[in-house]
Amino acid sequence: MAQYSRIEVANVMKETGMVPLFYHPNIELGKKVMKACYDGGARLMEFTARGDFSFEVFLELNKFALKELPGMIMGVGSITDAGAASMFMQMGANFIVTPSLREDIAIVCNRRKVLWSPGCGTLTEINRAEELGCEIIKLFPGSTYGPGFVKAIKGPQPWTSVMPTGGVTTEESNLKGWFDAGVTCVGMGSQLISKDILANQDYDLLKQRVSDALSLIKSLRK
């Protein structure tokens, strides 16, 4: 069962401004990645469940977070149907992220008051997601739409909270563009947790990159 309500998760997303995204089939490597992100200041982690037996990996990582990383909020991404969402929520997922708007997923998550963030690409999809109770919209793929899209929709809908994923980097110019446009937070995967970091197992570098990104986001919001 989730340890955090959807409102609590949404508040942490707003406060920190960044959700690291990560998937790897190796559980021990995953624990080290999580610890580095946690030590760098991250308090959210989206496990992108894209591989075979990914539920087994998430289960162990979430147990590790609950035991060793107090305050770390684990969620699951790349969820495409209600059955998968329900299964991961049984394993304690605190939020569910989807690549597209799925009303069946909205229903099962709302039943448990678990935050769900659907991938949306049109104002109509965004409106429908909010009608279904969505707190934070996932703009996906962010690289296709860009900060200009966010700025445009925030005009008539200043209440809409947006988290772009895809096309977000650690560069100041990139993050400034997104946050100046009015995003609530950003999702960052390989641009933050790179293949080189994983290959070299350079967890100190990962910790520093997370810390630097969070500090930069904080300064851009002032």
PDB file of C-alpha atoms in Angstrom:
ATOM      1  CA  MET A   1       0.000   0.000   0.000  1.00  0.00           C
ATOM      2  CA  ALA A   2       1.184   3.530  -0.770  1.00  0.00           C
ATOM      3  CA  GLN A   3       2.786   5.361   2.147  1.00  0.00           C
ATOM      4  CA  TYR A   4       1.977   8.793   0.722  1.00  0.00           C
ATOM      5  CA  SER A   5      -1.322  10.245  -0.495  1.00  0.00           C
ATOM      6  CA  ARG A   6      -1.588  11.818  -3.931  1.00  0.00           C
ATOM      7  CA  ILE A   7      -1.618  15.293  -2.362  1.00  0.00           C
ATOM      8  CA  GLU A   8       1.539  14.575  -0.385  1.00  0.00           C
ATOM      9  CA  VAL A   9       3.298  13.288  -3.508  1.00  0.00           C
ATOM     10  CA  ALA A  10       2.161  16.267  -5.562  1.00  0.00           C
ATOM     11  CA  ASN A  11       3.493  18.627  -2.879  1.00  0.00           C
ATOM     12  CA  VAL A  12       6.932  16.966  -2.910  1.00  0.00           C
ATOM     13  CA  MET A  13       6.998  17.188  -6.711  1.00  0.00           C
ATOM     14  CA  LYS A  14       6.257  20.899  -6.447  1.00  0.00           C
ATOM     15  CA  GLU A  15       8.771  21.465  -3.639  1.00  0.00           C
ATOM     16  CA  THR A  16      11.751  19.679  -5.210  1.00  0.00           C
ATOM     17  CA  GLY A  17      10.941  20.383  -8.863  1.00  0.00           C
ATOM     18  CA  MET A  18      12.485  17.176 -10.229  1.00  0.00           C
ATOM     19  CA  VAL A  19      11.634  13.490 -10.565  1.00  0.00           C
ATOM     20  CA  PRO A  20      14.555  11.239 -11.583  1.00  0.00           C
ATOM     21  CA  LEU A  21      13.549   8.401 -13.940  1.00  0.00           C
ATOM     22  CA  PHE A  22      15.399   5.125 -13.904  1.00  0.00           C
ATOM     23  CA  TYR A  23      15.253   1.493 -14.976  1.00  0.00           C
ATOM     24  CA  HIS A  24      17.806  -1.285 -14.784  1.00  0.00           C
ATOM     25  CA  PRO A  25      17.229  -5.019 -14.261  1.00  0.00           C
ATOM     26  CA  ASN A  26      20.066  -5.284 -11.732  1.00  0.00           C
ATOM     27  CA  ILE A  27      18.605  -4.794  -8.264  1.00  0.00           C
ATOM     28  CA  GLU A  28      21.891  -4.050  -6.491  1.00  0.00           C
ATOM     29  CA  LEU A  29      22.822  -1.462  -9.089  1.00  0.00           C
ATOM     30  CA  GLY A  30      19.375   0.056  -8.688  1.00  0.00           C
ATOM     31  CA  LYS A  31      19.849   0.389  -4.942  1.00  0.00           C
ATOM     32  CA  LYS A  32      23.114   2.265  -5.468  1.00  0.00           C
ATOM     33  CA  VAL A  33      21.501   4.597  -7.987  1.00  0.00           C
ATOM     34  CA  MET A  34      18.669   5.317  -5.579  1.00  0.00           C
ATOM     35  CA  LYS A  35      21.078   5.961  -2.704  1.00  0.00           C
ATOM     36  CA  ALA A  36      23.122   8.373  -4.825  1.00  0.00           C
ATOM     37  CA  CYS A  37      20.004  10.264  -5.893  1.00  0.00           C
ATOM     38  CA  TYR A  38      18.764  10.342  -2.305  1.00  0.00           C
ATOM     39  CA  ASP A  39      22.105  11.601  -0.984  1.00  0.00           C
ATOM     40  CA  GLY A  40      22.016  14.273  -3.705  1.00  0.00           C
ATOM     41  CA  GLY A  41      18.709  15.532  -2.338  1.00  0.00           C
ATOM     42  CA  ALA A  42      16.113  13.766  -4.504  1.00  0.00           C
ATOM     43  CA  ARG A  43      13.029  12.602  -2.653  1.00  0.00           C
ATOM     44  CA  LEU A  44      11.217  11.044  -5.589  1.00  0.00           C
ATOM     45  CA  MET A  45      12.122   8.258  -7.989  1.00  0.00           C
ATOM     46  CA  GLU A  46      10.128   7.020 -10.963  1.00  0.00           C
ATOM     47  CA  PHE A  47      10.983   3.407 -11.745  1.00  0.00           C
ATOM     48  CA  THR A  48      10.225   3.010 -15.447  1.00  0.00           C
ATOM     49  CA  ALA A  49       8.880  -0.528 -15.590  1.00  0.00           C
ATOM     50  CA  ARG A  50       9.948  -1.517 -19.094  1.00  0.00           C
ATOM     51  CA  GLY A  51      11.713  -4.839 -18.707  1.00  0.00           C
ATOM     52  CA  ASP A  52      10.656  -8.424 -18.103  1.00  0.00           C
ATOM     53  CA  PHE A  53      10.019  -9.191 -14.420  1.00  0.00           C
ATOM     54  CA  SER A  54      10.289  -5.473 -13.631  1.00  0.00           C
ATOM     55  CA  PHE A  55       7.735  -5.933 -10.836  1.00  0.00           C
ATOM     56  CA  GLU A  56      10.255  -8.094  -8.973  1.00  0.00           C
ATOM     57  CA  VAL A  57      12.911  -5.408  -9.284  1.00  0.00           C
ATOM     58  CA  PHE A  58      10.574  -2.644  -8.114  1.00  0.00           C
ATOM     59  CA  LEU A  59       9.442  -4.697  -5.133  1.00  0.00           C
ATOM     60  CA  GLU A  60      13.003  -5.032  -3.870  1.00  0.00           C
ATOM     61  CA  LEU A  61      13.861  -1.401  -4.569  1.00  0.00           C
ATOM     62  CA  ASN A  62      10.790  -0.152  -2.743  1.00  0.00           C
ATOM     63  CA  LYS A  63      11.581  -2.373   0.254  1.00  0.00           C
ATOM     64  CA  PHE A  64      15.083  -0.902   0.245  1.00  0.00           C
ATOM     65  CA  ALA A  65      13.723   2.650   0.126  1.00  0.00           C
ATOM     66  CA  LEU A  66      11.318   2.029   2.990  1.00  0.00           C
ATOM     67  CA  LYS A  67      14.086   0.563   5.137  1.00  0.00           C
ATOM     68  CA  GLU A  68      17.134   2.648   4.231  1.00  0.00           C
ATOM     69  CA  LEU A  69      15.949   5.902   2.629  1.00  0.00           C
ATOM     70  CA  PRO A  70      13.417   7.653   4.878  1.00  0.00           C
ATOM     71  CA  GLY A  71      11.247  10.080   2.937  1.00  0.00           C
ATOM     72  CA  MET A  72      12.099   8.615  -0.476  1.00  0.00           C
ATOM     73  CA  ILE A  73       8.880   8.354  -2.514  1.00  0.00           C
ATOM     74  CA  MET A  74       8.943   5.535  -5.040  1.00  0.00           C
ATOM     75  CA  GLY A  75       6.617   5.488  -8.038  1.00  0.00           C
ATOM     76  CA  VAL A  76       6.331   3.574 -11.277  1.00  0.00           C
ATOM     77  CA  GLY A  77       6.287   4.819 -14.864  1.00  0.00           C
ATOM     78  CA  SER A  78       5.576   3.392 -18.330  1.00  0.00           C
ATOM     79  CA  ILE A  79       2.322   1.877 -17.050  1.00  0.00           C
ATOM     80  CA  THR A  80      -0.167   1.193 -19.851  1.00  0.00           C
ATOM     81  CA  ASP A  81      -3.131  -0.558 -18.241  1.00  0.00           C
ATOM     82  CA  ALA A  82      -5.105  -0.719 -15.007  1.00  0.00           C
ATOM     83  CA  GLY A  83      -3.952  -4.239 -14.183  1.00  0.00           C
ATOM     84  CA  ALA A  84      -0.316  -3.212 -14.107  1.00  0.00           C
ATOM     85  CA  ALA A  85      -1.141  -0.100 -12.082  1.00  0.00           C
ATOM     86  CA  SER A  86      -3.007  -2.200  -9.510  1.00  0.00           C
ATOM     87  CA  MET A  87      -0.164  -4.700  -9.254  1.00  0.00           C
ATOM     88  CA  PHE A  88       2.460  -2.037  -8.606  1.00  0.00           C
ATOM     89  CA  MET A  89       0.224  -0.269  -6.095  1.00  0.00           C
ATOM     90  CA  GLN A  90      -0.006  -3.589  -4.228  1.00  0.00           C
ATOM     91  CA  MET A  91       3.787  -3.396  -4.022  1.00  0.00           C
ATOM     92  CA  GLY A  92       3.618   0.061  -2.491  1.00  0.00           C
ATOM     93  CA  ALA A  93       3.976   2.369  -5.498  1.00  0.00           C
ATOM     94  CA  ASN A  94       3.206   5.910  -4.349  1.00  0.00           C
ATOM     95  CA  PHE A  95       2.487   7.292  -7.803  1.00  0.00           C
ATOM     96  CA  ILE A  96       1.763   5.954 -11.275  1.00  0.00           C
ATOM     97  CA  VAL A  97       2.979   7.590 -14.492  1.00  0.00           C
ATOM     98  CA  THR A  98       1.614   6.653 -17.903  1.00  0.00           C
ATOM     99  CA  PRO A  99       2.751   7.484 -21.458  1.00  0.00           C
ATOM    100  CA  SER A 100      -0.838   8.283 -22.488  1.00  0.00           C
ATOM    101  CA  LEU A 101      -4.176   9.232 -20.962  1.00  0.00           C
ATOM    102  CA  ARG A 102      -5.881   6.055 -19.732  1.00  0.00           C
ATOM    103  CA  GLU A 103      -9.159   6.432 -17.896  1.00  0.00           C
ATOM    104  CA  ASP A 104      -9.019   2.873 -16.573  1.00  0.00           C
ATOM    105  CA  ILE A 105      -5.781   3.741 -14.774  1.00  0.00           C
ATOM    106  CA  ALA A 106      -7.330   6.932 -13.388  1.00  0.00           C
ATOM    107  CA  ILE A 107     -10.137   4.916 -11.815  1.00  0.00           C
ATOM    108  CA  VAL A 108      -7.946   2.367 -10.014  1.00  0.00           C
ATOM    109  CA  CYS A 109      -5.525   5.030  -8.772  1.00  0.00           C
ATOM    110  CA  ASN A 110      -8.263   7.374  -7.571  1.00  0.00           C
ATOM    111  CA  ARG A 111      -9.846   4.490  -5.677  1.00  0.00           C
ATOM    112  CA  ARG A 112      -6.667   4.270  -3.567  1.00  0.00           C
ATOM    113  CA  LYS A 113      -5.954   8.027  -3.594  1.00  0.00           C
ATOM    114  CA  VAL A 114      -2.669   7.381  -5.394  1.00  0.00           C
ATOM    115  CA  LEU A 115      -1.309  10.121  -7.630  1.00  0.00           C
ATOM    116  CA  TRP A 116      -1.382   9.308 -11.351  1.00  0.00           C
ATOM    117  CA  SER A 117       0.288  11.442 -13.981  1.00  0.00           C
ATOM    118  CA  PRO A 118      -0.855  10.721 -17.554  1.00  0.00           C
ATOM    119  CA  GLY A 119       1.087  11.590 -20.675  1.00  0.00           C
ATOM    120  CA  CYS A 120      -0.878  14.289 -22.509  1.00  0.00           C
ATOM    121  CA  GLY A 121      -0.173  16.140 -25.750  1.00  0.00           C
ATOM    122  CA  THR A 122      -3.284  18.252 -26.360  1.00  0.00           C
ATOM    123  CA  LEU A 123      -5.349  20.701 -24.368  1.00  0.00           C
ATOM    124  CA  THR A 124      -8.327  18.382 -24.726  1.00  0.00           C
ATOM    125  CA  GLU A 125      -6.386  15.512 -23.140  1.00  0.00           C
ATOM    126  CA  ILE A 126      -5.187  17.793 -20.362  1.00  0.00           C
ATOM    127  CA  ASN A 127      -8.717  18.979 -19.641  1.00  0.00           C
ATOM    128  CA  ARG A 128     -10.026  15.417 -19.545  1.00  0.00           C
ATOM    129  CA  ALA A 129      -7.230  14.308 -17.219  1.00  0.00           C
ATOM    130  CA  GLU A 130      -8.024  17.151 -14.835  1.00  0.00           C
ATOM    131  CA  GLU A 131     -11.732  16.270 -14.960  1.00  0.00           C
ATOM    132  CA  LEU A 132     -10.679  12.788 -13.849  1.00  0.00           C
ATOM    133  CA  GLY A 133      -8.807  14.248 -10.877  1.00  0.00           C
ATOM    134  CA  CYS A 134      -5.229  14.483 -12.155  1.00  0.00           C
ATOM    135  CA  GLU A 135      -3.013  16.726 -10.030  1.00  0.00           C
ATOM    136  CA  ILE A 136       0.049  16.953 -12.306  1.00  0.00           C
ATOM    137  CA  ILE A 137      -0.005  16.395 -16.055  1.00  0.00           C
ATOM    138  CA  LYS A 138       2.909  14.664 -17.747  1.00  0.00           C
ATOM    139  CA  LEU A 139       3.805  16.459 -20.978  1.00  0.00           C
ATOM    140  CA  PHE A 140       5.201  13.693 -23.150  1.00  0.00           C
ATOM    141  CA  PRO A 141       7.330  13.700 -25.140  1.00  0.00           C
ATOM    142  CA  GLY A 142       8.474  17.090 -23.878  1.00  0.00           C
ATOM    143  CA  SER A 143      10.964  17.528 -26.707  1.00  0.00           C
ATOM    144  CA  THR A 144       8.113  17.504 -29.228  1.00  0.00           C
ATOM    145  CA  TYR A 145       6.151  20.299 -27.548  1.00  0.00           C
ATOM    146  CA  GLY A 146       8.738  22.439 -25.770  1.00  0.00           C
ATOM    147  CA  PRO A 147       8.365  25.235 -23.207  1.00  0.00           C
ATOM    148  CA  GLY A 148       6.286  27.297 -25.627  1.00  0.00           C
ATOM    149  CA  PHE A 149       3.440  24.793 -25.399  1.00  0.00           C
ATOM    150  CA  VAL A 150       3.465  24.991 -21.601  1.00  0.00           C
ATOM    151  CA  LYS A 151       3.439  28.783 -21.629  1.00  0.00           C
ATOM    152  CA  ALA A 152       0.541  28.809 -24.089  1.00  0.00           C
ATOM    153  CA  ILE A 153      -1.699  26.534 -22.024  1.00  0.00           C
ATOM    154  CA  LYS A 154      -0.837  28.248 -18.742  1.00  0.00           C
ATOM    155  CA  GLY A 155      -2.397  31.433 -20.134  1.00  0.00           C
ATOM    156  CA  PRO A 156      -6.010  30.266 -20.183  1.00  0.00           C
ATOM    157  CA  GLN A 157      -5.385  27.557 -17.553  1.00  0.00           C
ATOM    158  CA  PRO A 158      -3.031  28.889 -14.861  1.00  0.00           C
ATOM    159  CA  TRP A 159      -4.200  26.113 -12.513  1.00  0.00           C
ATOM    160  CA  THR A 160      -2.752  23.363 -14.719  1.00  0.00           C
ATOM    161  CA  SER A 161       0.366  21.716 -13.261  1.00  0.00           C
ATOM    162  CA  VAL A 162       2.764  20.279 -15.842  1.00  0.00           C
ATOM    163  CA  MET A 163       5.719  17.896 -15.623  1.00  0.00           C
ATOM    164  CA  PRO A 164       7.586  17.560 -18.942  1.00  0.00           C
ATOM    165  CA  THR A 165       9.462  14.323 -19.527  1.00  0.00           C
ATOM    166  CA  GLY A 166      11.731  13.818 -22.527  1.00  0.00           C
ATOM    167  CA  GLY A 167      13.730  16.768 -23.778  1.00  0.00           C
ATOM    168  CA  VAL A 168      14.730  17.887 -20.278  1.00  0.00           C
ATOM    169  CA  THR A 169      18.455  18.202 -19.550  1.00  0.00           C
ATOM    170  CA  THR A 170      20.620  19.406 -16.674  1.00  0.00           C
ATOM    171  CA  GLU A 171      21.784  22.467 -18.663  1.00  0.00           C
ATOM    172  CA  GLU A 172      20.796  25.820 -17.169  1.00  0.00           C
ATOM    173  CA  SER A 173      19.376  27.154 -20.442  1.00  0.00           C
ATOM    174  CA  ASN A 174      17.146  24.095 -20.806  1.00  0.00           C
ATOM    175  CA  LEU A 175      15.822  24.142 -17.244  1.00  0.00           C
ATOM    176  CA  LYS A 176      15.358  27.906 -17.339  1.00  0.00           C
ATOM    177  CA  GLY A 177      13.220  27.568 -20.454  1.00  0.00           C
ATOM    178  CA  TRP A 178      10.929  25.037 -18.802  1.00  0.00           C
ATOM    179  CA  PHE A 179      10.565  26.764 -15.446  1.00  0.00           C
ATOM    180  CA  ASP A 180      10.158  30.210 -16.987  1.00  0.00           C
ATOM    181  CA  ALA A 181       7.292  28.689 -18.971  1.00  0.00           C
ATOM    182  CA  GLY A 182       5.632  27.646 -15.718  1.00  0.00           C
ATOM    183  CA  VAL A 183       6.227  23.914 -15.241  1.00  0.00           C
ATOM    184  CA  THR A 184       5.664  22.499 -11.765  1.00  0.00           C
ATOM    185  CA  CYS A 185       8.503  19.999 -12.008  1.00  0.00           C
ATOM    186  CA  VAL A 186      10.501  18.063 -14.590  1.00  0.00           C
ATOM    187  CA  GLY A 187      11.106  14.376 -15.170  1.00  0.00           C
ATOM    188  CA  MET A 188      14.693  13.549 -16.043  1.00  0.00           C
ATOM    189  CA  GLY A 189      16.068  10.170 -17.095  1.00  0.00           C
ATOM    190  CA  SER A 190      19.193   9.460 -19.134  1.00  0.00           C
ATOM    191  CA  GLN A 191      20.196  13.119 -19.148  1.00  0.00           C
ATOM    192  CA  LEU A 192      20.657  12.808 -15.395  1.00  0.00           C
ATOM    193  CA  ILE A 193      21.388   9.110 -14.844  1.00  0.00           C
ATOM    194  CA  SER A 194      23.515   8.586 -17.933  1.00  0.00           C
ATOM    195  CA  LYS A 195      24.767   5.362 -19.478  1.00  0.00           C
ATOM    196  CA  ASP A 196      28.320   6.428 -18.684  1.00  0.00           C
ATOM    197  CA  ILE A 197      27.511   6.841 -14.999  1.00  0.00           C
ATOM    198  CA  LEU A 198      25.970   3.392 -14.906  1.00  0.00           C
ATOM    199  CA  ALA A 199      28.774   1.777 -16.896  1.00  0.00           C
ATOM    200  CA  ASN A 200      31.447   3.335 -14.676  1.00  0.00           C
ATOM    201  CA  GLN A 201      29.363   2.964 -11.512  1.00  0.00           C
ATOM    202  CA  ASP A 202      30.264   6.552 -10.698  1.00  0.00           C
ATOM    203  CA  TYR A 203      27.718   7.114  -7.972  1.00  0.00           C
ATOM    204  CA  ASP A 204      29.569  10.102  -6.512  1.00  0.00           C
ATOM    205  CA  LEU A 205      29.169  11.867  -9.849  1.00  0.00           C
ATOM    206  CA  LEU A 206      25.489  10.987  -9.911  1.00  0.00           C
ATOM    207  CA  LYS A 207      25.034  12.361  -6.409  1.00  0.00           C
ATOM    208  CA  GLN A 208      26.699  15.608  -7.478  1.00  0.00           C
ATOM    209  CA  ARG A 209      24.633  15.893 -10.668  1.00  0.00           C
ATOM    210  CA  VAL A 210      21.406  15.446  -8.727  1.00  0.00           C
ATOM    211  CA  SER A 211      22.490  17.999  -6.138  1.00  0.00           C
ATOM    212  CA  ASP A 212      23.527  20.505  -8.803  1.00  0.00           C
ATOM    213  CA  ALA A 213      20.264  20.077 -10.733  1.00  0.00           C
ATOM    214  CA  LEU A 214      18.130  20.579  -7.632  1.00  0.00           C
ATOM    215  CA  SER A 215      20.131  23.640  -6.616  1.00  0.00           C
ATOM    216  CA  LEU A 216      19.793  25.095 -10.104  1.00  0.00           C
ATOM    217  CA  ILE A 217      16.041  24.522 -10.132  1.00  0.00           C
ATOM    218  CA  LYS A 218      15.749  26.214  -6.755  1.00  0.00           C
ATOM    219  CA  SER A 219      17.669  29.257  -7.971  1.00  0.00           C
ATOM    220  CA  LEU A 220      15.615  29.488 -11.182  1.00  0.00           C
ATOM    221  CA  ARG A 221      12.405  29.624  -9.172  1.00  0.00           C
ATOM    222  CA  LYS A 222      13.481  32.677  -7.156  1.00  0.00           C
TER     223      LYS A 222
END
